Amino acid sequence: RSGAGPKASEGQHPEAGGPVRREPLSQKRGSSGPRSQYLGVTFNKQARMWQVRTNIEGKRHRLGHYENEVMAAKVYDKAVIKIRGEKAKTNFEAKDYDEEMRSASEMSKEEFIAQLRSEAKRQNELRRKAKEDKPKQAKNGYQLFADHVRDRVKEDLTADLAEGKKLTTQATLSAIAALWREQDKETKEAWQAR
């Protein structure tokens, strides 16, 4: 069945230009994160992105990670059209990919899969680079004050600890917050102005 999708009686609305897939799966969160409503798309909790997978001759192939679930579904569609041809079950109308698939007609299945993976990697690298280039948010007065007094607070707290006890992060943060509250208004304003 080439992109035909379910019957209208199964909740299908192809005339609306939407997916040709069955009703969406529930979006409950479990140990694996949200569930996709699209074929071939799963949520990779560790990467916090949508992962595309398909099978070719009994072997599972990963096609990359995507921030956008719909984009991932479209990558899956292109892959299964290339692999299975007209009999491919797609998430969206197969005719939506006609032009792209014509340009890929000279490639082997393996070359096409490699190209999809390469494009996913390139997009993710560009996204990572853009995040790195983004200016970091300046620290506020309290954060600057905390950085300034942290080592001294840790030393004081460690000296007061009983033998064999460890200093906790919560105790350190509580002590720094208490010191901040003790500062007068002018001192706090001076830290904010830095």
Short mmCIF file of C-alpha atoms in Angstrom, two decimals:
data_model
loop_
_atom_site.label_atom_id
_atom_site.label_comp_id
_atom_site.label_asym_id
_atom_site.label_seq_id
_atom_site.Cartn_x
_atom_site.Cartn_y
_atom_site.Cartn_z
CA ARG A 1 0.00 0.00 0.00
CA SER A 2 1.90 3.07 -1.20
CA GLY A 3 1.22 5.88 1.22
CA ALA A 4 -2.46 5.10 1.07
CA GLY A 5 -2.72 5.09 4.84
CA PRO A 6 -5.77 4.02 6.78
CA LYS A 7 -9.35 4.41 5.61
CA ALA A 8 -11.31 7.51 6.46
CA SER A 9 -13.31 5.43 8.91
CA GLU A 10 -10.08 4.89 10.90
CA GLY A 11 -9.67 8.62 11.51
CA GLN A 12 -7.87 9.41 8.26
CA HIS A 13 -8.23 12.79 6.59
CA PRO A 14 -5.96 12.77 3.49
CA GLU A 15 -7.77 15.71 1.91
CA ALA A 16 -6.51 17.87 4.77
CA GLY A 17 -2.92 17.30 3.59
CA GLY A 18 -1.92 15.75 6.91
CA PRO A 19 -0.21 12.48 7.63
CA VAL A 20 -1.63 9.38 6.03
CA ARG A 21 -1.00 7.51 9.24
CA ARG A 22 -3.48 6.14 11.79
CA GLU A 23 -4.59 8.07 14.84
CA PRO A 24 -1.65 9.37 16.92
CA LEU A 25 -0.33 7.16 19.66
CA SER A 26 -0.78 8.45 23.18
CA GLN A 27 1.81 11.01 24.22
CA LYS A 28 2.35 9.53 27.65
CA ARG A 29 5.79 9.76 29.12
CA GLY A 30 7.44 6.63 30.31
CA SER A 31 10.99 5.52 30.79
CA SER A 32 11.59 6.03 27.08
CA GLY A 33 10.15 9.53 26.80
CA PRO A 34 7.33 10.70 24.53
CA ARG A 35 6.01 8.38 21.84
CA SER A 36 5.89 9.40 18.21
CA GLN A 37 2.75 9.26 16.14
CA TYR A 38 4.84 8.46 13.07
CA LEU A 39 6.20 5.24 11.59
CA GLY A 40 9.95 4.76 12.01
CA VAL A 41 10.34 7.57 14.56
CA THR A 42 11.23 7.09 18.22
CA PHE A 43 12.32 9.48 20.93
CA ASN A 44 15.92 9.04 22.04
CA LYS A 45 15.86 10.14 25.66
CA GLN A 46 19.62 10.41 26.02
CA ALA A 47 20.04 12.62 22.93
CA ARG A 48 16.69 14.33 23.64
CA MET A 49 15.90 14.13 19.95
CA TRP A 50 13.74 12.12 17.56
CA GLN A 51 15.56 9.17 16.03
CA VAL A 52 14.72 7.63 12.66
CA ARG A 53 15.18 3.91 12.06
CA THR A 54 14.22 1.50 9.30
CA ASN A 55 14.95 -2.06 8.29
CA ILE A 56 16.68 -3.05 5.07
CA GLU A 57 16.69 -6.76 4.31
CA GLY A 58 16.24 -7.64 7.98
CA LYS A 59 18.91 -5.26 9.28
CA ARG A 60 18.02 -2.19 11.33
CA HIS A 61 19.53 1.07 10.08
CA ARG A 62 19.60 4.35 11.97
CA LEU A 63 19.03 7.38 9.80
CA GLY A 64 19.91 10.12 12.27
CA HIS A 65 18.54 12.30 15.06
CA TYR A 66 16.25 15.29 14.57
CA GLU A 67 14.86 17.96 16.89
CA ASN A 68 11.63 18.07 14.92
CA GLU A 69 9.37 14.99 14.92
CA VAL A 70 7.74 15.84 11.56
CA MET A 71 11.14 16.29 9.91
CA ALA A 72 12.16 12.88 11.26
CA ALA A 73 8.97 11.34 9.84
CA LYS A 74 9.72 12.83 6.41
CA VAL A 75 13.26 11.41 6.46
CA TYR A 76 11.77 7.99 7.26
CA ASP A 77 9.33 8.37 4.36
CA LYS A 78 12.12 9.13 1.88
CA ALA A 79 14.14 6.15 3.09
CA VAL A 80 11.28 3.65 2.81
CA ILE A 81 10.28 4.98 -0.61
CA LYS A 82 13.86 4.44 -1.79
CA ILE A 83 14.01 0.98 -0.19
CA ARG A 84 10.53 -0.38 -0.92
CA GLY A 85 9.38 1.74 -3.83
CA GLU A 86 5.66 2.15 -4.47
CA LYS A 87 4.65 -0.39 -1.84
CA ALA A 88 6.20 1.69 0.98
CA LYS A 89 3.99 2.66 3.92
CA THR A 90 4.69 6.33 4.55
CA ASN A 91 3.67 8.89 7.13
CA PHE A 92 2.74 11.52 4.52
CA GLU A 93 1.62 11.27 0.89
CA ALA A 94 4.35 9.61 -1.18
CA LYS A 95 3.72 12.07 -4.02
CA ASP A 96 5.02 14.87 -1.75
CA TYR A 97 8.52 13.43 -2.26
CA ASP A 98 8.39 12.86 -6.04
CA GLU A 99 10.84 15.63 -6.94
CA GLU A 100 13.37 14.73 -4.22
CA MET A 101 13.18 11.04 -5.08
CA ARG A 102 13.78 11.74 -8.78
CA SER A 103 17.08 13.42 -7.90
CA ALA A 104 18.03 10.38 -5.79
CA SER A 105 17.09 7.83 -8.46
CA GLU A 106 20.72 7.34 -9.54
CA MET A 107 21.87 6.48 -6.00
CA SER A 108 21.91 3.01 -4.52
CA LYS A 109 19.88 2.38 -1.36
CA GLU A 110 23.09 2.37 0.68
CA GLU A 111 24.30 5.65 -0.83
CA PHE A 112 20.92 7.26 -0.19
CA ILE A 113 20.89 6.08 3.46
CA ALA A 114 24.45 7.38 3.89
CA GLN A 115 23.37 10.74 2.46
CA LEU A 116 20.43 10.96 4.89
CA ARG A 117 22.72 10.17 7.84
CA SER A 118 25.31 12.66 6.66
CA GLU A 119 22.69 15.40 6.35
CA ALA A 120 21.41 14.66 9.88
CA LYS A 121 24.95 14.86 11.26
CA ARG A 122 25.61 18.11 9.39
CA GLN A 123 22.38 19.69 10.71
CA ASN A 124 23.15 18.60 14.28
CA GLU A 125 26.71 19.94 14.03
CA LEU A 126 25.39 23.30 12.79
CA ARG A 127 22.89 23.36 15.68
CA ARG A 128 25.63 22.54 18.20
CA LYS A 129 27.91 25.22 16.79
CA ALA A 130 25.12 27.82 16.92
CA LYS A 131 24.53 26.94 20.59
CA GLU A 132 28.23 27.31 21.38
CA ASP A 133 28.40 30.67 19.59
CA LYS A 134 25.45 31.99 21.56
CA PRO A 135 26.67 34.47 24.19
CA LYS A 136 26.39 33.18 27.71
CA GLN A 137 24.07 34.98 30.08
CA ALA A 138 25.90 37.30 32.45
CA LYS A 139 25.94 36.35 36.11
CA ASN A 140 23.84 38.37 38.50
CA GLY A 141 25.12 39.92 41.73
CA TYR A 142 24.18 36.95 43.89
CA GLN A 143 26.02 34.52 41.58
CA LEU A 144 29.15 36.71 41.60
CA PHE A 145 28.95 36.97 45.41
CA ALA A 146 28.51 33.18 45.71
CA ASP A 147 31.53 32.52 43.51
CA HIS A 148 33.56 34.96 45.62
CA VAL A 149 32.70 33.43 49.03
CA ARG A 150 32.24 29.75 48.11
CA ASP A 151 35.76 28.52 49.01
CA ARG A 152 35.80 30.39 52.33
CA VAL A 153 32.33 29.05 53.23
CA LYS A 154 33.42 25.49 52.39
CA GLU A 155 36.52 25.84 54.58
CA ASP A 156 34.48 27.18 57.51
CA LEU A 157 31.83 24.46 57.18
CA THR A 158 34.41 21.68 56.80
CA ALA A 159 36.23 22.82 59.97
CA ASP A 160 32.96 22.50 61.93
CA LEU A 161 32.11 19.01 60.62
CA ALA A 162 32.32 15.97 62.85
CA GLU A 163 34.91 13.29 62.06
CA GLY A 164 33.89 11.16 59.04
CA LYS A 165 31.09 13.51 57.89
CA LYS A 166 31.04 14.98 54.39
CA LEU A 167 30.10 18.51 53.41
CA THR A 168 26.95 18.59 51.26
CA THR A 169 26.24 20.94 48.39
CA GLN A 170 22.95 21.89 50.06
CA ALA A 171 24.77 22.96 53.24
CA THR A 172 27.19 25.09 51.21
CA LEU A 173 24.39 26.75 49.22
CA SER A 174 22.37 27.41 52.40
CA ALA A 175 25.35 29.04 54.08
CA ILE A 176 26.04 31.24 51.03
CA ALA A 177 22.37 32.28 50.87
CA ALA A 178 22.44 33.15 54.58
CA LEU A 179 25.55 35.32 54.03
CA TRP A 180 23.84 37.07 51.11
CA ARG A 181 20.79 37.87 53.24
CA GLU A 182 23.10 39.43 55.87
CA GLN A 183 24.58 41.88 53.35
CA ASP A 184 23.30 45.43 53.46
CA LYS A 185 21.53 47.06 50.53
CA GLU A 186 24.59 49.00 49.33
CA THR A 187 26.77 45.87 49.28
CA LYS A 188 24.16 43.95 47.29
CA GLU A 189 23.84 46.82 44.81
CA ALA A 190 27.63 46.91 44.43
CA TRP A 191 27.65 43.18 43.56
CA GLN A 192 24.77 43.71 41.08
CA ALA A 193 26.70 46.55 39.39
CA ARG A 194 29.78 44.34 38.70
#
